[in-house]
Short mmCIF file of C-alpha atoms in Angstrom, two decimals:
data_model
loop_
_atom_site.label_atom_id
_atom_site.label_comp_id
_atom_site.label_asym_id
_atom_site.label_seq_id
_atom_site.Cartn_x
_atom_site.Cartn_y
_atom_site.Cartn_z
CA MET L 1 -82.41 -11.63 -109.26
CA ALA L 2 -82.17 -15.31 -110.25
CA LEU L 3 -79.77 -16.23 -113.03
CA LEU L 4 -81.65 -19.37 -114.03
CA SER L 5 -85.30 -19.61 -114.94
CA PRO L 6 -87.46 -22.53 -113.75
CA GLU L 7 -87.40 -23.82 -117.33
CA GLN L 8 -83.60 -23.83 -117.40
CA LEU L 9 -83.40 -25.65 -114.08
CA GLN L 10 -85.84 -28.27 -115.32
CA LYS L 11 -83.87 -28.69 -118.54
CA TRP L 12 -80.71 -29.16 -116.44
CA ARG L 13 -82.36 -31.88 -114.40
CA ASP L 14 -83.97 -33.60 -117.38
CA GLU L 15 -81.19 -33.49 -119.95
CA GLY L 16 -78.05 -33.35 -117.80
CA TYR L 17 -76.48 -30.29 -119.37
CA LEU L 18 -77.33 -26.65 -119.87
CA VAL L 19 -76.09 -24.14 -122.46
CA ILE L 20 -76.18 -20.53 -121.21
CA PRO L 21 -75.34 -18.07 -124.03
CA GLY L 22 -73.79 -14.76 -123.00
CA PHE L 23 -72.99 -15.75 -119.43
CA PHE L 24 -69.73 -13.85 -119.86
CA THR L 25 -69.74 -10.47 -121.59
CA PRO L 26 -67.73 -9.88 -124.77
CA ASP L 27 -65.13 -7.91 -122.77
CA GLU L 28 -64.80 -10.65 -120.16
CA THR L 29 -64.52 -13.32 -122.83
CA THR L 30 -61.88 -11.32 -124.71
CA GLU L 31 -59.86 -10.88 -121.52
CA MET L 32 -59.84 -14.65 -120.93
CA LEU L 33 -59.00 -15.42 -124.56
CA ASP L 34 -56.20 -12.85 -124.59
CA ARG L 35 -54.82 -14.39 -121.42
CA ALA L 36 -55.00 -17.85 -122.96
CA HIS L 37 -53.09 -16.63 -126.01
CA LYS L 38 -50.50 -14.99 -123.78
CA LEU L 39 -49.95 -18.26 -121.93
CA LEU L 40 -49.69 -20.13 -125.22
CA ASN L 41 -47.16 -17.67 -126.58
CA GLU L 42 -45.09 -17.90 -123.38
CA PHE L 43 -44.63 -21.66 -123.82
CA ARG L 44 -41.02 -22.72 -124.34
CA ILE L 45 -40.15 -26.22 -125.44
CA GLU L 46 -36.71 -26.07 -123.81
CA GLY L 47 -36.79 -28.11 -120.61
CA HIS L 48 -40.28 -29.48 -121.24
CA PRO L 49 -40.61 -33.27 -120.79
CA LEU L 50 -42.72 -33.46 -123.97
CA THR L 51 -45.71 -34.75 -122.05
CA THR L 52 -48.63 -35.42 -124.38
CA PHE L 53 -52.23 -35.79 -123.31
CA ARG L 54 -53.91 -38.96 -124.55
CA THR L 55 -57.49 -40.08 -124.21
CA GLU L 56 -58.84 -43.51 -123.32
CA GLU L 57 -59.37 -44.22 -127.00
CA ASP L 58 -55.61 -44.15 -127.50
CA GLY L 59 -55.22 -47.07 -125.12
CA GLU L 60 -53.02 -45.15 -122.71
CA HIS L 61 -52.97 -42.03 -120.60
CA VAL L 62 -50.11 -39.82 -119.64
CA GLY L 63 -48.83 -40.89 -116.27
CA ASP L 64 -45.54 -39.18 -115.61
CA ASP L 65 -44.75 -36.85 -112.74
CA TYR L 66 -45.22 -33.72 -114.85
CA PHE L 67 -48.87 -34.68 -115.33
CA LEU L 68 -49.58 -36.21 -111.91
CA ASN L 69 -48.06 -33.32 -109.98
CA SER L 70 -49.84 -30.57 -111.89
CA GLY L 71 -52.76 -30.06 -109.49
CA ASP L 72 -51.11 -27.03 -107.90
CA LYS L 73 -49.33 -25.73 -110.99
CA ILE L 74 -49.81 -24.27 -114.46
CA ARG L 75 -48.32 -26.74 -116.91
CA TYR L 76 -48.44 -27.35 -120.64
CA PHE L 77 -49.56 -30.59 -122.28
CA LEU L 78 -48.92 -31.23 -125.95
CA GLU L 79 -50.99 -32.72 -128.72
CA PRO L 80 -49.44 -36.06 -129.73
CA SER L 81 -49.96 -35.06 -133.37
CA SER L 82 -47.74 -32.03 -132.85
CA LEU L 83 -44.65 -34.21 -132.30
CA SER L 84 -42.56 -36.43 -134.50
CA PRO L 85 -41.93 -39.85 -132.93
CA ALA L 86 -38.71 -40.27 -131.00
CA THR L 87 -36.24 -42.78 -132.42
CA PRO L 88 -33.23 -44.52 -130.88
CA THR L 89 -31.02 -41.88 -132.47
CA SER L 90 -33.15 -38.71 -132.31
CA PRO L 91 -35.54 -37.13 -129.81
CA ALA L 92 -39.11 -36.13 -130.60
CA GLN L 93 -39.39 -32.83 -132.46
CA LEU L 94 -42.22 -30.33 -132.77
CA LEU L 95 -43.94 -30.34 -136.14
CA VAL L 96 -45.74 -27.04 -135.54
CA PRO L 97 -44.86 -23.74 -133.84
CA PRO L 98 -44.77 -24.14 -130.02
CA ALA L 99 -47.95 -22.13 -129.36
CA GLN L 100 -49.85 -24.39 -131.79
CA SER L 101 -48.62 -27.60 -130.17
CA ILE L 102 -50.59 -27.26 -126.92
CA ASN L 103 -53.58 -29.44 -126.13
CA LYS L 104 -54.21 -28.00 -122.69
CA ILE L 105 -52.79 -25.80 -119.94
CA GLY L 106 -53.61 -26.84 -116.36
CA HIS L 107 -54.53 -27.74 -113.76
CA ALA L 108 -54.64 -24.84 -111.27
CA LEU L 109 -55.52 -21.81 -113.40
CA ALA L 110 -58.44 -20.85 -111.15
CA THR L 111 -56.09 -20.54 -108.18
CA LEU L 112 -52.84 -19.30 -109.68
CA ASP L 113 -53.76 -17.17 -112.69
CA PRO L 114 -55.28 -13.79 -111.79
CA VAL L 115 -57.54 -13.58 -114.85
CA PHE L 116 -59.06 -17.04 -114.54
CA ARG L 117 -59.27 -16.70 -110.77
CA ARG L 118 -61.32 -13.52 -111.26
CA TYR L 119 -63.85 -15.35 -113.43
CA THR L 120 -64.00 -18.47 -111.27
CA LEU L 121 -63.35 -18.15 -107.54
CA GLU L 122 -63.92 -14.38 -107.38
CA ASN L 123 -66.99 -14.32 -109.63
CA ASP L 124 -70.24 -13.53 -107.79
CA ARG L 125 -72.34 -14.74 -110.73
CA MET L 126 -70.59 -18.10 -110.73
CA THR L 127 -71.20 -18.44 -107.00
CA THR L 128 -74.87 -17.52 -107.42
CA LEU L 129 -75.24 -19.95 -110.33
CA ALA L 130 -73.75 -22.83 -108.34
CA LYS L 131 -76.11 -22.11 -105.46
CA GLU L 132 -79.11 -22.03 -107.80
CA LEU L 133 -78.15 -25.39 -109.30
CA GLY L 134 -78.23 -26.85 -105.80
CA GLU L 135 -75.86 -29.71 -106.59
CA HIS L 136 -73.35 -28.95 -103.84
CA ILE L 137 -73.41 -27.80 -100.23
CA SER L 138 -69.69 -26.99 -100.17
CA PRO L 139 -68.31 -27.02 -103.74
CA ARG L 140 -64.57 -27.37 -104.27
CA VAL L 141 -62.98 -26.22 -107.53
CA LEU L 142 -60.42 -28.42 -109.28
CA GLN L 143 -58.93 -29.22 -112.68
CA SER L 144 -59.15 -25.69 -114.06
CA MET L 145 -57.59 -25.54 -117.50
CA ILE L 146 -57.50 -24.14 -121.00
CA ILE L 147 -58.24 -26.72 -123.69
CA CYS L 148 -57.19 -26.00 -127.25
CA LYS L 149 -58.48 -27.85 -130.25
CA GLN L 150 -55.71 -26.67 -132.49
CA PRO L 151 -56.44 -26.34 -136.22
CA LYS L 152 -55.95 -29.62 -138.05
CA ILE L 153 -54.58 -31.50 -135.01
CA GLY L 154 -56.36 -32.95 -132.01
CA GLY L 155 -59.09 -35.24 -133.35
CA LYS L 156 -59.57 -38.56 -135.05
CA GLY L 157 -58.78 -38.75 -138.72
CA MET L 158 -55.89 -37.57 -140.84
CA SER L 159 -54.55 -34.12 -141.54
CA SER L 160 -53.58 -34.35 -145.18
CA GLU L 161 -51.43 -31.24 -144.97
CA ARG L 162 -49.26 -32.58 -142.14
CA GLY L 163 -49.73 -36.32 -142.52
CA THR L 164 -50.49 -36.58 -138.80
CA GLU L 165 -53.28 -38.55 -137.20
CA LEU L 166 -56.04 -36.53 -135.57
CA ARG L 167 -57.91 -37.68 -132.45
CA ALA L 168 -61.38 -37.12 -131.02
CA VAL L 169 -62.28 -36.84 -127.35
CA PRO L 170 -64.34 -40.02 -126.97
CA CYS L 171 -67.62 -40.40 -125.14
CA HIS L 172 -67.10 -40.10 -121.38
CA ASN L 173 -68.47 -38.70 -118.15
CA ASP L 174 -66.58 -36.45 -115.77
CA SER L 175 -67.10 -38.42 -112.57
CA THR L 176 -64.92 -41.20 -113.99
CA PHE L 177 -61.96 -38.81 -113.97
CA LEU L 178 -62.80 -36.81 -110.83
CA TYR L 179 -64.30 -39.49 -108.62
CA THR L 180 -65.92 -38.86 -105.28
CA ASP L 181 -67.85 -41.38 -103.21
CA PRO L 182 -70.67 -40.79 -103.97
CA PRO L 183 -70.04 -39.13 -107.36
CA SER L 184 -70.51 -35.35 -107.43
CA ALA L 185 -68.54 -33.81 -110.32
CA VAL L 186 -70.06 -30.88 -112.21
CA GLY L 187 -68.26 -29.32 -115.17
CA ALA L 188 -68.27 -25.65 -116.16
CA TRP L 189 -67.13 -25.13 -119.76
CA VAL L 190 -66.63 -21.65 -121.22
CA ALA L 191 -66.40 -21.00 -124.95
CA LEU L 192 -63.70 -18.42 -125.65
CA GLU L 193 -64.03 -18.78 -129.41
CA GLU L 194 -66.83 -19.82 -131.75
CA CYS L 195 -67.48 -23.54 -131.25
CA THR L 196 -69.04 -25.32 -134.22
CA ALA L 197 -69.51 -28.83 -135.54
CA ASN L 198 -66.53 -28.16 -137.82
CA ASN L 199 -63.99 -27.23 -135.12
CA GLY L 200 -64.98 -29.44 -132.23
CA CYS L 201 -68.06 -28.32 -130.30
CA LEU L 202 -69.43 -30.53 -127.53
CA SER L 203 -72.10 -33.15 -128.13
CA PHE L 204 -74.35 -34.65 -125.45
CA LEU L 205 -76.61 -37.65 -125.01
CA PRO L 206 -79.48 -35.93 -123.17
CA GLY L 207 -80.75 -37.76 -120.11
CA SER L 208 -77.85 -40.19 -119.97
CA HIS L 209 -76.94 -38.94 -116.48
CA LYS L 210 -80.01 -40.85 -115.30
CA THR L 211 -78.85 -44.20 -116.65
CA ALA L 212 -75.05 -44.14 -117.01
CA ARG L 213 -73.25 -45.59 -114.02
CA VAL L 214 -69.88 -44.47 -112.68
CA SER L 215 -68.51 -48.00 -112.86
CA SER L 216 -64.83 -47.19 -113.37
CA ARG L 217 -62.49 -44.47 -112.25
CA PHE L 218 -59.18 -43.02 -113.44
CA VAL L 219 -56.56 -43.52 -110.72
CA ARG L 220 -52.86 -43.47 -109.93
CA ALA L 221 -51.43 -46.88 -110.67
CA GLN L 222 -49.29 -48.77 -108.21
CA GLY L 223 -45.69 -48.37 -109.24
CA GLY L 224 -46.37 -45.16 -111.16
CA GLY L 225 -48.49 -43.89 -114.00
CA THR L 226 -52.26 -44.07 -114.29
CA THR L 227 -54.92 -46.65 -115.00
CA PHE L 228 -58.65 -47.30 -114.83
CA GLU L 229 -60.09 -49.48 -112.10
CA ASP L 230 -63.59 -50.80 -111.44
CA VAL L 231 -65.73 -49.16 -108.77
CA PRO L 232 -66.72 -51.94 -106.33
CA GLY L 233 -70.39 -52.79 -106.23
CA VAL L 234 -71.31 -50.89 -109.40
CA GLU L 235 -72.56 -52.81 -112.40
CA PRO L 236 -70.36 -52.07 -115.42
CA ASN L 237 -71.82 -50.09 -118.28
CA VAL L 238 -72.43 -52.31 -121.29
CA GLU L 239 -74.17 -49.68 -123.40
CA LYS L 240 -72.45 -48.61 -126.58
CA TRP L 241 -73.09 -44.94 -125.87
CA ASP L 242 -71.55 -43.65 -129.08
CA GLU L 243 -73.90 -45.79 -131.15
CA LEU L 244 -77.12 -44.77 -129.41
CA ASP L 245 -79.58 -42.44 -131.09
CA GLY L 246 -80.28 -39.02 -129.67
CA TRP L 247 -76.87 -37.32 -129.57
CA VAL L 248 -77.20 -33.54 -129.76
CA GLU L 249 -74.51 -31.10 -130.84
CA ALA L 250 -74.09 -27.96 -128.75
CA PRO L 251 -72.50 -25.29 -130.96
CA CYS L 252 -72.05 -22.02 -129.12
CA SER L 253 -70.70 -18.50 -129.38
CA PRO L 254 -67.89 -16.94 -127.32
CA GLY L 255 -69.00 -16.18 -123.78
CA THR L 256 -71.33 -19.17 -123.57
CA LEU L 257 -71.19 -21.25 -120.38
CA VAL L 258 -72.00 -24.95 -120.69
CA LEU L 259 -72.82 -26.84 -117.48
CA ILE L 260 -72.24 -30.60 -117.41
CA HIS L 261 -74.30 -32.58 -114.89
CA ALA L 262 -73.15 -34.52 -111.89
CA CYS L 263 -74.58 -37.65 -110.36
CA VAL L 264 -78.28 -38.08 -109.74
CA THR L 265 -79.93 -40.59 -107.44
CA THR L 266 -82.89 -42.68 -108.55
CA ASP L 267 -84.39 -45.48 -106.47
CA THR L 268 -81.41 -45.13 -104.10
CA ILE L 269 -79.03 -46.06 -106.94
CA GLU L 270 -76.51 -43.41 -107.86
CA LYS L 271 -76.04 -42.85 -111.55
CA GLY L 272 -73.34 -40.99 -113.39
CA SER L 273 -72.65 -37.73 -115.16
CA VAL L 274 -74.11 -37.04 -118.58
CA MET L 275 -72.25 -38.68 -121.45
CA HIS L 276 -70.54 -36.21 -123.75
CA ARG L 277 -67.83 -36.02 -126.40
CA SER L 278 -66.27 -33.67 -128.94
CA PRO L 279 -65.32 -34.34 -132.56
CA PRO L 280 -62.06 -33.65 -134.35
CA ASN L 281 -60.98 -30.23 -135.56
CA PRO L 282 -59.88 -30.70 -139.16
CA SER L 283 -60.73 -27.04 -139.87
CA ASP L 284 -58.37 -24.09 -140.07
CA LYS L 285 -60.04 -22.38 -137.06
CA SER L 286 -58.96 -23.01 -133.47
CA ARG L 287 -61.39 -23.83 -130.66
CA VAL L 288 -60.07 -22.49 -127.34
CA ILE L 289 -62.13 -22.98 -124.18
CA TYR L 290 -61.68 -22.58 -120.42
CA THR L 291 -63.09 -25.19 -118.08
CA PHE L 292 -63.12 -26.14 -114.43
CA HIS L 293 -64.93 -28.68 -112.28
CA MET L 294 -66.67 -28.71 -108.94
CA ILE L 295 -66.99 -31.60 -106.49
CA GLU L 296 -68.71 -31.82 -103.12
CA GLY L 297 -66.26 -31.04 -100.35
CA GLY L 298 -68.63 -31.40 -97.43
CA GLU L 299 -69.36 -34.32 -95.15
CA GLY L 300 -70.57 -37.52 -96.74
CA HIS L 301 -68.39 -37.28 -99.86
CA VAL L 302 -64.86 -38.67 -100.13
CA TYR L 303 -62.21 -37.66 -102.68
CA ASP L 304 -59.47 -40.17 -101.91
CA GLU L 305 -55.77 -40.57 -102.54
CA LYS L 306 -56.34 -42.91 -105.51
CA ASN L 307 -57.48 -40.07 -107.77
CA TRP L 308 -54.93 -39.01 -110.36
CA LEU L 309 -55.33 -35.31 -109.48
CA GLN L 310 -54.38 -34.57 -105.89
CA PRO L 311 -54.52 -31.45 -103.74
CA THR L 312 -51.50 -30.50 -101.67
CA LYS L 313 -51.18 -29.32 -98.10
CA GLU L 314 -50.08 -25.93 -99.41
CA MET L 315 -52.86 -25.75 -102.01
CA PRO L 316 -56.03 -27.68 -101.16
CA PHE L 317 -58.89 -27.54 -103.63
CA PRO L 318 -60.43 -24.07 -103.04
CA ALA L 319 -64.05 -23.60 -102.02
CA LEU L 320 -66.34 -21.72 -104.41
CA PHE L 321 -68.49 -20.68 -101.45
#
């Protein structure tokens, strides 16, 4: 029996994203959320390099070894707002309990964690769904992670209670960060808690996957760290995506699966993934999600050594089917 109706497939092609309520049962969702909480509670600050995850809007990205060598590991990345600034005489200090300081845990949960592996690589419904979408011949799974929008930290604005600046995840598309030639990234995003406009649900610009170009990519910089570089032969995007009309919020309940579109080809010109973003979480309710991505691993697509996230000989990106 097909998981997707013809209407859902058409919506996917037309709008560039698809919200599937109840893809995971309440019991399955609870198991994933419980596992996420267990991982959060196991975090210990001792020995951690205090790596924080920053978005493009911050003007910099994390680029140290802890981040760059996380493709075959389960590692913890902190919210910048959870730390006091380091000074010449004192190191950075956590401003919140350790479990509330985490922005994300990644990037190999689907391979290394038994719970998330069960609902990703060992999930027959996920395999069937990917086949029905028809975006990949040989999908490879990468960048599997828990993302936490912690209460009152992790978005743009100010938390009056803590006096810390909050940040939003700015408008972006996934192929910029997981670049293949030609682009092929598809995101799978699973709500583990209620996601609302108040605590940071996703928003999309429907149809933008047909016009947005993958004109830059996030890469390892020469000499260390990370940077963005232009994709040769692709006209840069000049659109002010955030200012365009038509953005749609996608609030969803626990167990919802949100699919985020890959590249489409029109008139032999390859376009980019759908533009999406998420707002701050100034509320007192957390927003914990699990997400992973798929790229084409078959012939005709190249995932090169410039990409920030790299497979290893011991742990290549696993095939979904």
